[in-house]
Amino acid sequence: MRRVVIFNKKKHFFWPRPDVNSLNQEIEQIEQDGWKVLSVTANCDFLGNIGSFTILIES
């Protein structure tokens, strides 16, 4: 079974980009829960700023 997870946790309220350290911790937690991470894709706005990440996981 595959799932899609959206990650958009930021460091601060005024920080426009997602926190990469928190993303790495989230991926590590997902793998510890027995899921396999298939892909991580950046989601950008029309100016090219990264607003979130999409994580595709599989059990």
PDB file of N, CA and C in Angstrom:
ATOM      1  N   MET A   1       0.841  -1.166   0.000  1.00  0.00           N
ATOM      2  CA  MET A   1       0.000   0.000   0.000  1.00  0.00           C
ATOM      3  C   MET A   1       0.898   1.245   0.000  1.00  0.00           C
ATOM      4  N   ARG A   2       0.563   2.212  -0.826  1.00  0.00           N
ATOM      5  CA  ARG A   2       1.320   3.455  -0.915  1.00  0.00           C
ATOM      6  C   ARG A   2       0.518   4.612  -0.321  1.00  0.00           C
ATOM      7  N   ARG A   3       1.256   5.559   0.239  1.00  0.00           N
ATOM      8  CA  ARG A   3       0.640   6.756   0.827  1.00  0.00           C
ATOM      9  C   ARG A   3       1.430   7.985   0.386  1.00  0.00           C
ATOM     10  N   VAL A   4       0.757   9.106   0.337  1.00  0.00           N
ATOM     11  CA  VAL A   4       1.389  10.392   0.051  1.00  0.00           C
ATOM     12  C   VAL A   4       1.284  11.248   1.305  1.00  0.00           C
ATOM     13  N   VAL A   5       2.425  11.807   1.732  1.00  0.00           N
ATOM     14  CA  VAL A   5       2.482  12.646   2.920  1.00  0.00           C
ATOM     15  C   VAL A   5       3.002  14.019   2.493  1.00  0.00           C
ATOM     16  N   ILE A   6       2.329  15.081   2.926  1.00  0.00           N
ATOM     17  CA  ILE A   6       2.777  16.445   2.649  1.00  0.00           C
ATOM     18  C   ILE A   6       3.491  16.966   3.891  1.00  0.00           C
ATOM     19  N   PHE A   7       4.715  17.469   3.716  1.00  0.00           N
ATOM     20  CA  PHE A   7       5.493  18.026   4.823  1.00  0.00           C
ATOM     21  C   PHE A   7       5.671  19.517   4.572  1.00  0.00           C
ATOM     22  N   ASN A   8       5.187  20.355   5.487  1.00  0.00           N
ATOM     23  CA  ASN A   8       5.339  21.804   5.327  1.00  0.00           C
ATOM     24  C   ASN A   8       5.664  22.511   6.639  1.00  0.00           C
ATOM     25  N   LYS A   9       6.272  21.802   7.587  1.00  0.00           N
ATOM     26  CA  LYS A   9       6.643  22.397   8.870  1.00  0.00           C
ATOM     27  C   LYS A   9       7.791  23.388   8.656  1.00  0.00           C
ATOM     28  N   LYS A  10       7.644  24.597   9.190  1.00  0.00           N
ATOM     29  CA  LYS A  10       8.650  25.642   9.022  1.00  0.00           C
ATOM     30  C   LYS A  10       9.358  25.910  10.346  1.00  0.00           C
ATOM     31  N   LYS A  11      10.566  26.514  10.288  1.00  0.00           N
ATOM     32  CA  LYS A  11      11.318  26.835  11.502  1.00  0.00           C
ATOM     33  C   LYS A  11      10.591  27.886  12.337  1.00  0.00           C
ATOM     34  N   HIS A  12      10.180  28.961  11.683  1.00  0.00           N
ATOM     35  CA  HIS A  12       9.509  30.074  12.341  1.00  0.00           C
ATOM     36  C   HIS A  12       8.311  30.488  11.498  1.00  0.00           C
ATOM     37  N   PHE A  13       7.454  31.299  12.066  1.00  0.00           N
ATOM     38  CA  PHE A  13       6.275  31.771  11.343  1.00  0.00           C
ATOM     39  C   PHE A  13       6.662  32.583  10.108  1.00  0.00           C
ATOM     40  N   PHE A  14       7.706  33.416  10.232  1.00  0.00           N
ATOM     41  CA  PHE A  14       8.110  34.280   9.127  1.00  0.00           C
ATOM     42  C   PHE A  14       9.156  33.638   8.226  1.00  0.00           C
ATOM     43  N   TRP A  15       9.547  32.407   8.510  1.00  0.00           N
ATOM     44  CA  TRP A  15      10.530  31.697   7.688  1.00  0.00           C
ATOM     45  C   TRP A  15       9.785  31.058   6.518  1.00  0.00           C
ATOM     46  N   PRO A  16      10.091  31.457   5.271  1.00  0.00           N
ATOM     47  CA  PRO A  16       9.274  31.017   4.132  1.00  0.00           C
ATOM     48  C   PRO A  16       9.509  29.583   3.671  1.00  0.00           C
ATOM     49  N   ARG A  17      10.583  28.965   4.094  1.00  0.00           N
ATOM     50  CA  ARG A  17      10.919  27.631   3.593  1.00  0.00           C
ATOM     51  C   ARG A  17      10.694  26.559   4.661  1.00  0.00           C
ATOM     52  N   PRO A  18      10.412  25.334   4.229  1.00  0.00           N
ATOM     53  CA  PRO A  18      10.277  24.226   5.185  1.00  0.00           C
ATOM     54  C   PRO A  18      11.608  23.932   5.882  1.00  0.00           C
ATOM     55  N   ASP A  19      11.534  23.456   7.104  1.00  0.00           N
ATOM     56  CA  ASP A  19      12.719  23.119   7.894  1.00  0.00           C
ATOM     57  C   ASP A  19      13.246  21.756   7.449  1.00  0.00           C
ATOM     58  N   VAL A  20      14.438  21.746   6.830  1.00  0.00           N
ATOM     59  CA  VAL A  20      15.011  20.512   6.287  1.00  0.00           C
ATOM     60  C   VAL A  20      15.405  19.550   7.405  1.00  0.00           C
ATOM     61  N   ASN A  21      15.852  20.066   8.546  1.00  0.00           N
ATOM     62  CA  ASN A  21      16.199  19.189   9.666  1.00  0.00           C
ATOM     63  C   ASN A  21      14.965  18.441  10.174  1.00  0.00           C
ATOM     64  N   SER A  22      13.842  19.133  10.259  1.00  0.00           N
ATOM     65  CA  SER A  22      12.594  18.472  10.667  1.00  0.00           C
ATOM     66  C   SER A  22      12.141  17.465   9.620  1.00  0.00           C
ATOM     67  N   LEU A  23      12.379  17.773   8.345  1.00  0.00           N
ATOM     68  CA  LEU A  23      12.053  16.835   7.268  1.00  0.00           C
ATOM     69  C   LEU A  23      12.865  15.557   7.419  1.00  0.00           C
ATOM     70  N   ASN A  24      14.158  15.685   7.688  1.00  0.00           N
ATOM     71  CA  ASN A  24      15.002  14.505   7.879  1.00  0.00           C
ATOM     72  C   ASN A  24      14.542  13.681   9.081  1.00  0.00           C
ATOM     73  N   GLN A  25      14.139  14.348  10.165  1.00  0.00           N
ATOM     74  CA  GLN A  25      13.630  13.635  11.335  1.00  0.00           C
ATOM     75  C   GLN A  25      12.324  12.916  11.009  1.00  0.00           C
ATOM     76  N   GLU A  26      11.476  13.557  10.222  1.00  0.00           N
ATOM     77  CA  GLU A  26      10.201  12.944   9.823  1.00  0.00           C
ATOM     78  C   GLU A  26      10.445  11.697   8.977  1.00  0.00           C
ATOM     79  N   ILE A  27      11.393  11.779   8.034  1.00  0.00           N
ATOM     80  CA  ILE A  27      11.728  10.627   7.193  1.00  0.00           C
ATOM     81  C   ILE A  27      12.293   9.495   8.040  1.00  0.00           C
ATOM     82  N   GLU A  28      13.149   9.836   8.989  1.00  0.00           N
ATOM     83  CA  GLU A  28      13.721   8.825   9.886  1.00  0.00           C
ATOM     84  C   GLU A  28      12.624   8.143  10.704  1.00  0.00           C
ATOM     85  N   GLN A  29      11.654   8.918  11.198  1.00  0.00           N
ATOM     86  CA  GLN A  29      10.549   8.355  11.974  1.00  0.00           C
ATOM     87  C   GLN A  29       9.678   7.448  11.109  1.00  0.00           C
ATOM     88  N   ILE A  30       9.432   7.860   9.867  1.00  0.00           N
ATOM     89  CA  ILE A  30       8.639   7.047   8.940  1.00  0.00           C
ATOM     90  C   ILE A  30       9.317   5.704   8.700  1.00  0.00           C
ATOM     91  N   GLU A  31      10.637   5.729   8.505  1.00  0.00           N
ATOM     92  CA  GLU A  31      11.374   4.487   8.265  1.00  0.00           C
ATOM     93  C   GLU A  31      11.389   3.598   9.499  1.00  0.00           C
ATOM     94  N   GLN A  32      11.457   4.193  10.696  1.00  0.00           N
ATOM     95  CA  GLN A  32      11.426   3.407  11.930  1.00  0.00           C
ATOM     96  C   GLN A  32      10.062   2.760  12.142  1.00  0.00           C
ATOM     97  N   ASP A  33       9.014   3.371  11.609  1.00  0.00           N
ATOM     98  CA  ASP A  33       7.664   2.816  11.721  1.00  0.00           C
ATOM     99  C   ASP A  33       7.411   1.688  10.730  1.00  0.00           C
ATOM    100  N   GLY A  34       8.414   1.342   9.916  1.00  0.00           N
ATOM    101  CA  GLY A  34       8.284   0.221   8.999  1.00  0.00           C
ATOM    102  C   GLY A  34       7.895   0.590   7.583  1.00  0.00           C
ATOM    103  N   TRP A  35       7.830   1.877   7.271  1.00  0.00           N
ATOM    104  CA  TRP A  35       7.499   2.319   5.921  1.00  0.00           C
ATOM    105  C   TRP A  35       8.781   2.526   5.119  1.00  0.00           C
ATOM    106  N   LYS A  36       8.691   2.389   3.814  1.00  0.00           N
ATOM    107  CA  LYS A  36       9.822   2.616   2.913  1.00  0.00           C
ATOM    108  C   LYS A  36       9.557   3.906   2.142  1.00  0.00           C
ATOM    109  N   VAL A  37      10.507   4.852   2.185  1.00  0.00           N
ATOM    110  CA  VAL A  37      10.362   6.115   1.466  1.00  0.00           C
ATOM    111  C   VAL A  37      10.757   5.890   0.014  1.00  0.00           C
ATOM    112  N   LEU A  38       9.820   6.117  -0.905  1.00  0.00           N
ATOM    113  CA  LEU A  38      10.077   5.926  -2.330  1.00  0.00           C
ATOM    114  C   LEU A  38      10.599   7.192  -2.992  1.00  0.00           C
ATOM    115  N   SER A  39      10.048   8.350  -2.622  1.00  0.00           N
ATOM    116  CA  SER A  39      10.520   9.604  -3.214  1.00  0.00           C
ATOM    117  C   SER A  39      10.166  10.784  -2.325  1.00  0.00           C
ATOM    118  N   VAL A  40      10.973  11.835  -2.460  1.00  0.00           N
ATOM    119  CA  VAL A  40      10.724  13.115  -1.799  1.00  0.00           C
ATOM    120  C   VAL A  40      10.809  14.179  -2.889  1.00  0.00           C
ATOM    121  N   THR A  41       9.728  14.936  -3.062  1.00  0.00           N
ATOM    122  CA  THR A  41       9.654  15.924  -4.135  1.00  0.00           C
ATOM    123  C   THR A  41       9.334  17.294  -3.548  1.00  0.00           C
ATOM    124  N   ALA A  42      10.087  18.312  -3.987  1.00  0.00           N
ATOM    125  CA  ALA A  42       9.832  19.678  -3.538  1.00  0.00           C
ATOM    126  C   ALA A  42       8.636  20.254  -4.291  1.00  0.00           C
ATOM    127  N   ASN A  43       7.767  20.949  -3.570  1.00  0.00           N
ATOM    128  CA  ASN A  43       6.619  21.644  -4.161  1.00  0.00           C
ATOM    129  C   ASN A  43       6.930  23.137  -4.159  1.00  0.00           C
ATOM    130  N   CYS A  44       6.960  23.749  -5.341  1.00  0.00           N
ATOM    131  CA  CYS A  44       7.350  25.147  -5.489  1.00  0.00           C
ATOM    132  C   CYS A  44       6.166  26.013  -5.899  1.00  0.00           C
ATOM    133  N   ASP A  45       6.261  27.299  -5.562  1.00  0.00           N
ATOM    134  CA  ASP A  45       5.269  28.252  -6.051  1.00  0.00           C
ATOM    135  C   ASP A  45       5.695  28.756  -7.430  1.00  0.00           C
ATOM    136  N   PHE A  46       4.975  29.717  -7.980  1.00  0.00           N
ATOM    137  CA  PHE A  46       5.270  30.163  -9.336  1.00  0.00           C
ATOM    138  C   PHE A  46       6.574  30.954  -9.437  1.00  0.00           C
ATOM    139  N   LEU A  47       7.151  31.388  -8.313  1.00  0.00           N
ATOM    140  CA  LEU A  47       8.444  32.069  -8.311  1.00  0.00           C
ATOM    141  C   LEU A  47       9.604  31.109  -8.073  1.00  0.00           C
ATOM    142  N   GLY A  48       9.311  29.846  -7.825  1.00  0.00           N
ATOM    143  CA  GLY A  48      10.343  28.846  -7.604  1.00  0.00           C
ATOM    144  C   GLY A  48      10.730  28.642  -6.154  1.00  0.00           C
ATOM    145  N   ASN A  49      10.023  29.263  -5.224  1.00  0.00           N
ATOM    146  CA  ASN A  49      10.298  29.086  -3.799  1.00  0.00           C
ATOM    147  C   ASN A  49       9.677  27.784  -3.315  1.00  0.00           C
ATOM    148  N   ILE A  50      10.453  27.007  -2.571  1.00  0.00           N
ATOM    149  CA  ILE A  50       9.955  25.738  -2.044  1.00  0.00           C
ATOM    150  C   ILE A  50       9.013  26.023  -0.879  1.00  0.00           C
ATOM    151  N   GLY A  51       7.787  25.535  -0.980  1.00  0.00           N
ATOM    152  CA  GLY A  51       6.796  25.748   0.067  1.00  0.00           C
ATOM    153  C   GLY A  51       6.535  24.521   0.908  1.00  0.00           C
ATOM    154  N   SER A  52       6.776  23.336   0.330  1.00  0.00           N
ATOM    155  CA  SER A  52       6.546  22.086   1.046  1.00  0.00           C
ATOM    156  C   SER A  52       7.219  20.948   0.288  1.00  0.00           C
ATOM    157  N   PHE A  53       7.143  19.766   0.877  1.00  0.00           N
ATOM    158  CA  PHE A  53       7.671  18.562   0.247  1.00  0.00           C
ATOM    159  C   PHE A  53       6.581  17.502   0.228  1.00  0.00           C
ATOM    160  N   THR A  54       6.556  16.711  -0.834  1.00  0.00           N
ATOM    161  CA  THR A  54       5.663  15.569  -0.932  1.00  0.00           C
ATOM    162  C   THR A  54       6.500  14.311  -0.765  1.00  0.00           C
ATOM    163  N   ILE A  55       6.104  13.453   0.170  1.00  0.00           N
ATOM    164  CA  ILE A  55       6.826  12.214   0.448  1.00  0.00           C
ATOM    165  C   ILE A  55       5.932  11.053   0.037  1.00  0.00           C
ATOM    166  N   LEU A  56       6.434  10.194  -0.840  1.00  0.00           N
ATOM    167  CA  LEU A  56       5.712   8.991  -1.251  1.00  0.00           C
ATOM    168  C   LEU A  56       6.295   7.824  -0.468  1.00  0.00           C
ATOM    169  N   ILE A  57       5.435   7.129   0.301  1.00  0.00           N
ATOM    170  CA  ILE A  57       5.891   6.016   1.132  1.00  0.00           C
ATOM    171  C   ILE A  57       5.120   4.753   0.771  1.00  0.00           C
ATOM    172  N   GLU A  58       5.725   3.613   1.117  1.00  0.00           N
ATOM    173  CA  GLU A  58       5.120   2.314   0.821  1.00  0.00           C
ATOM    174  C   GLU A  58       5.338   1.397   2.012  1.00  0.00           C
ATOM    175  N   SER A  59       4.316   0.601   2.330  1.00  0.00           N
ATOM    176  CA  SER A  59       4.449  -0.329   3.460  1.00  0.00           C
ATOM    177  C   SER A  59       5.060  -1.632   3.020  1.00  0.00           C
TER     178      SER A  59
END
